[in-house]
Structures are given as C-alpha cells and as structure tokens.
C-alpha cells in the first residue's frame, strides 16, 4: 500500500519513514495548521482483524493518557477509506538505534543522560498504569536538541484497559528478544513495569559497549 501523495482526512502524506510488525510510519502534514506529523497506519493485512484493530486503538488510548516531554505525543486517531491511522508528534532527529549503528558506543555521560531521560518518560508512563513492554533503541527518538522521546506503544499493557482478552493477549508478547525480560515469555503472569527496567539495562549496556 503506497500512500505518498494522498490525503487522508486532514493529513497530506508525503513519504514513508519506516515499517514495523503491524504497520508503517509516514511523514505527513496536518493541512489545517501546516504542522508536520508522524503518521502511523495499521497495515492492510491486519486492518480487517478485529483483535489488531482493538490493539491499535488501545495503543492510541494509552498514548492519549500521557503528556510528558520524554514521550512522543499523540495528536489524533481515526479511520479514512478503510485505513486506520494515528497522527503523532514529529521529532526531527534519529532513532537511538540509528545513532548507535552510525556512531558506535557512547561516552558514559552521554549514555547516562540518554537512559535518564528514558527513565523519566517510562516512569511517567508507569505512573499512568502503562507498561511499554518493547523498550529498545528503535523505539526511542533522539531529537536534534538531544532530547530523548519514547515511542511505539503498540505492545503496551495498561492496567485501566477494560478488554480482558487483550490484557493478557499472547499476540501482544512478540517483544524484541534481545531486550525482553524473562517475564515476557511467562504466560502464567502479566509482565509489569520491571520488564521496561530490564530492557533499559540492556540498552545502557549496548550504548556503553557498542
């Protein structure tokens, strides 16, 4: 599905930024206020599956509850022409994954500052009852100003969700193996905020060693 050059609702899609397990992210412009946004869509192969629709909507609900400088902000959520989408804050910069791949190991002070900011964002999320469950360098943006923002809550669990079938959804446990705490794979219990702390420890080790 190619969306470049199309208009969905009040958003003009310009170019594709990347693809993940459930969808793709594009750069777009909110026409009403000429604001750049990151425009995330649910892939067509999942868009007709009710469970994936609900999970995408729950990601939007989780993000809508949060307002923190170290978490990417949700602007809008909707459906247009059979395409389910969310418009998020556009962060000029690169993923931490890109930074580590291109620059190698960080200096200790830089690595500590990065993880400290991620801790601020995730600590806030945990206070809102949201566990990310897929913390990794690809899910963090480093802005040109050096600010770190956690993004992609597609596998998150929130204690306030009223969908029991999704709270312990095995399909939501496809975390990235290298960063996943052992509790992720234990289907007898629900992973809590400690899996995010575990993943941050792995990320810090990677940042320090390359």
Coordinates of C-alpha atoms in Angstrom, one line a residue:
X1 CA 0.0 0.0 0.0
X2 CA 1.6 3.3 -1.1
X3 CA 0.2 6.4 0.5
X4 CA 2.7 9.0 -0.7
X5 CA 0.9 12.0 -2.2
X6 CA -2.5 11.0 -0.9
X7 CA -4.7 12.9 1.6
X8 CA -6.4 11.1 4.5
X9 CA -8.8 13.3 6.4
X10 CA -6.9 16.5 7.1
X11 CA -3.4 14.9 6.5
X12 CA -1.3 15.1 3.4
X13 CA 1.0 12.1 3.3
X14 CA 4.5 12.9 1.8
X15 CA 6.9 10.0 2.3
X16 CA 7.4 6.7 4.1
X17 CA 9.8 6.7 7.1
X18 CA 9.7 3.0 8.1
X19 CA 7.8 -0.2 8.6
X20 CA 7.3 -2.3 11.7
X21 CA 5.5 -5.5 12.6
X22 CA 1.9 -4.1 12.5
X23 CA 2.2 -1.1 10.2
X24 CA 4.1 1.7 8.6
X25 CA 5.0 5.3 9.6
X26 CA 4.9 8.2 7.1
X27 CA 5.8 11.8 7.2
X28 CA 2.7 13.9 6.7
X29 CA 1.4 17.5 7.1
X30 CA -1.7 18.4 9.0
X31 CA -3.2 20.7 6.4
X32 CA -5.4 22.8 8.7
X33 CA -2.4 24.2 10.6
X34 CA 0.5 23.2 8.3
X35 CA 2.0 21.0 11.1
X36 CA 4.4 18.1 10.3
X37 CA 3.3 14.8 11.9
X38 CA 4.5 11.2 12.1
X39 CA 1.5 9.4 10.5
X40 CA 1.3 5.7 11.6
X41 CA -1.1 3.3 9.9
X42 CA -2.2 -0.2 10.6
X43 CA -1.1 -2.5 7.7
X44 CA -3.8 -3.7 5.4
X45 CA -3.2 -7.4 6.3
X46 CA -4.2 -6.5 9.9
X47 CA -6.8 -3.8 9.3
X48 CA -9.7 -6.3 8.9
X49 CA -8.7 -8.3 12.0
X50 CA -10.8 -7.1 15.0
X51 CA -8.2 -8.0 17.5
X52 CA -5.5 -6.0 15.8
X53 CA -7.9 -3.1 15.3
X54 CA -8.6 -3.1 19.0
X55 CA -4.9 -3.3 19.9
X56 CA -4.1 -0.3 17.6
X57 CA -6.9 1.6 19.2
X58 CA -5.6 0.7 22.6
X59 CA -2.2 2.0 21.7
X60 CA -3.8 5.3 20.8
X61 CA -5.7 5.3 24.1
X62 CA -2.6 4.6 26.1
X63 CA -0.7 7.4 24.4
X64 CA -3.6 9.8 24.8
X65 CA -3.4 9.4 28.6
X66 CA 0.2 10.7 28.6
X67 CA 1.7 14.1 28.3
X68 CA 5.4 14.1 29.0
X69 CA 8.4 15.7 27.3
X70 CA 10.1 12.3 27.0
X71 CA 7.2 10.5 25.4
X72 CA 6.0 11.1 21.8
X73 CA 2.7 12.9 21.9
X74 CA -0.5 11.6 20.2
X75 CA -2.4 14.3 18.2
X76 CA -5.2 12.4 16.5
X77 CA -6.6 9.0 15.8
X78 CA -9.1 7.9 13.1
X79 CA -10.1 5.9 10.1
X80 CA -10.3 7.1 6.5
X81 CA -11.2 5.0 3.5
X82 CA -10.6 1.7 5.4
X83 CA -7.2 2.9 6.6
X84 CA -6.8 3.1 10.4
X85 CA -4.3 5.7 11.4
X86 CA -2.8 7.8 14.2
X87 CA -1.1 11.2 13.9
X88 CA 1.8 11.7 16.3
X89 CA 4.3 14.3 17.2
X90 CA 7.0 14.7 14.5
X91 CA 10.5 14.6 16.1
X92 CA 13.4 15.9 13.9
X93 CA 16.3 13.6 14.6
X94 CA 17.1 9.9 14.5
X95 CA 16.2 6.7 16.5
X96 CA 18.7 5.7 19.1
X97 CA 19.2 2.6 17.1
X98 CA 20.4 4.7 14.1
X99 CA 22.7 6.7 16.4
X100 CA 24.3 3.6 17.9
X101 CA 24.7 2.0 14.4
X102 CA 26.3 5.1 12.9
X103 CA 28.4 6.4 15.8
X104 CA 29.1 3.3 17.9
X105 CA 29.5 3.3 21.7
X106 CA 28.5 6.4 23.6
X107 CA 30.6 8.2 26.2
X108 CA 29.4 7.2 29.7
X109 CA 28.0 10.7 30.4
X110 CA 26.0 10.7 27.1
X111 CA 24.7 7.2 27.7
X112 CA 23.7 8.0 31.2
X113 CA 21.9 11.2 30.1
X114 CA 20.0 9.2 27.4
X115 CA 18.8 6.5 29.8
X116 CA 18.0 9.1 32.5
X117 CA 15.6 10.8 30.0
X118 CA 14.1 7.4 29.0
X119 CA 13.6 6.7 32.7
X120 CA 11.7 9.9 33.2
X121 CA 9.3 9.1 30.3
X122 CA 8.8 5.5 31.3
X123 CA 8.4 6.3 34.9
X124 CA 5.7 8.7 34.0
X125 CA 4.0 6.0 31.8
X126 CA 4.2 3.6 34.7
X127 CA 2.5 6.2 36.9
X128 CA -0.3 6.2 34.4
X129 CA -0.6 2.4 34.6
X130 CA 1.1 1.9 31.2
X131 CA 3.9 -0.7 30.7
X132 CA 5.7 -0.3 27.4
X133 CA 6.9 -3.9 27.0
X134 CA 9.0 -3.2 23.9
X135 CA 11.7 -0.8 25.1
X136 CA 14.6 -0.8 22.6
X137 CA 16.8 1.7 20.7
X138 CA 14.5 1.6 17.7
X139 CA 11.6 2.8 19.8
X140 CA 13.4 5.9 21.1
X141 CA 14.0 9.1 19.2
X142 CA 16.9 11.4 19.8
X143 CA 15.9 14.8 18.7
X144 CA 18.4 17.3 17.2
X145 CA 18.4 19.0 20.5
X146 CA 19.5 15.8 22.2
X147 CA 16.1 15.2 23.9
X148 CA 15.0 11.6 24.1
X149 CA 11.4 10.5 23.4
X150 CA 10.0 7.1 23.9
X151 CA 7.6 6.0 21.2
X152 CA 5.7 3.0 19.8
X153 CA 3.4 1.7 22.5
X154 CA 2.0 -1.0 20.2
X155 CA 2.8 -3.8 22.6
X156 CA 1.9 -1.9 25.8
X157 CA -0.3 -3.1 28.6
X158 CA -2.4 -0.7 30.6
X159 CA -4.0 -1.5 33.9
X160 CA -7.0 0.6 33.1
X161 CA -8.0 -1.3 30.0
X162 CA -11.3 -2.9 30.2
X163 CA -10.6 -5.6 27.5
X164 CA -9.6 -8.7 29.4
X165 CA -8.9 -10.6 26.2
X166 CA -6.2 -8.0 25.3
X167 CA -4.7 -7.5 28.8
X168 CA -3.0 -10.9 28.6
X169 CA -3.0 -11.2 24.8
X170 CA -0.3 -13.7 23.8
X171 CA -0.2 -12.0 20.4
X172 CA 1.0 -8.8 22.2
X173 CA 4.1 -10.6 23.5
X174 CA 6.1 -10.5 20.4
X175 CA 8.7 -8.4 22.0
X176 CA 12.2 -8.0 20.7
X177 CA 14.1 -10.9 22.1
X178 CA 17.4 -9.1 22.9
X179 CA 15.7 -6.7 25.2
X180 CA 12.9 -8.8 26.6
X181 CA 12.9 -9.7 30.3
X182 CA 12.1 -13.3 31.1
X183 CA 8.6 -12.4 32.4
X184 CA 7.6 -11.5 28.8
X185 CA 7.6 -15.2 27.9
X186 CA 5.9 -16.5 31.1
X187 CA 2.3 -16.8 30.1
X188 CA 1.2 -17.6 33.7
X189 CA 1.7 -14.0 34.7
X190 CA 1.3 -10.5 33.4
X191 CA 4.7 -8.6 32.9
X192 CA 4.8 -5.5 35.0
X193 CA 7.0 -2.3 34.9
X194 CA 10.1 -4.3 35.7
X195 CA 10.4 -5.6 32.1
X196 CA 10.9 -2.0 31.0
X197 CA 13.6 -1.5 33.6
X198 CA 15.3 -4.8 32.4
X199 CA 15.2 -3.5 28.8
X200 CA 16.7 -0.2 29.8
X201 CA 19.6 -2.0 31.4
X202 CA 20.3 -3.9 28.2
X203 CA 20.0 -0.7 26.2
X204 CA 22.5 1.0 28.6
X205 CA 25.0 -1.9 28.2
X206 CA 24.7 -1.7 24.4
X207 CA 25.2 2.1 24.5
X208 CA 28.3 1.8 26.6
X209 CA 29.9 -1.1 24.7
X210 CA 28.6 -0.7 21.1

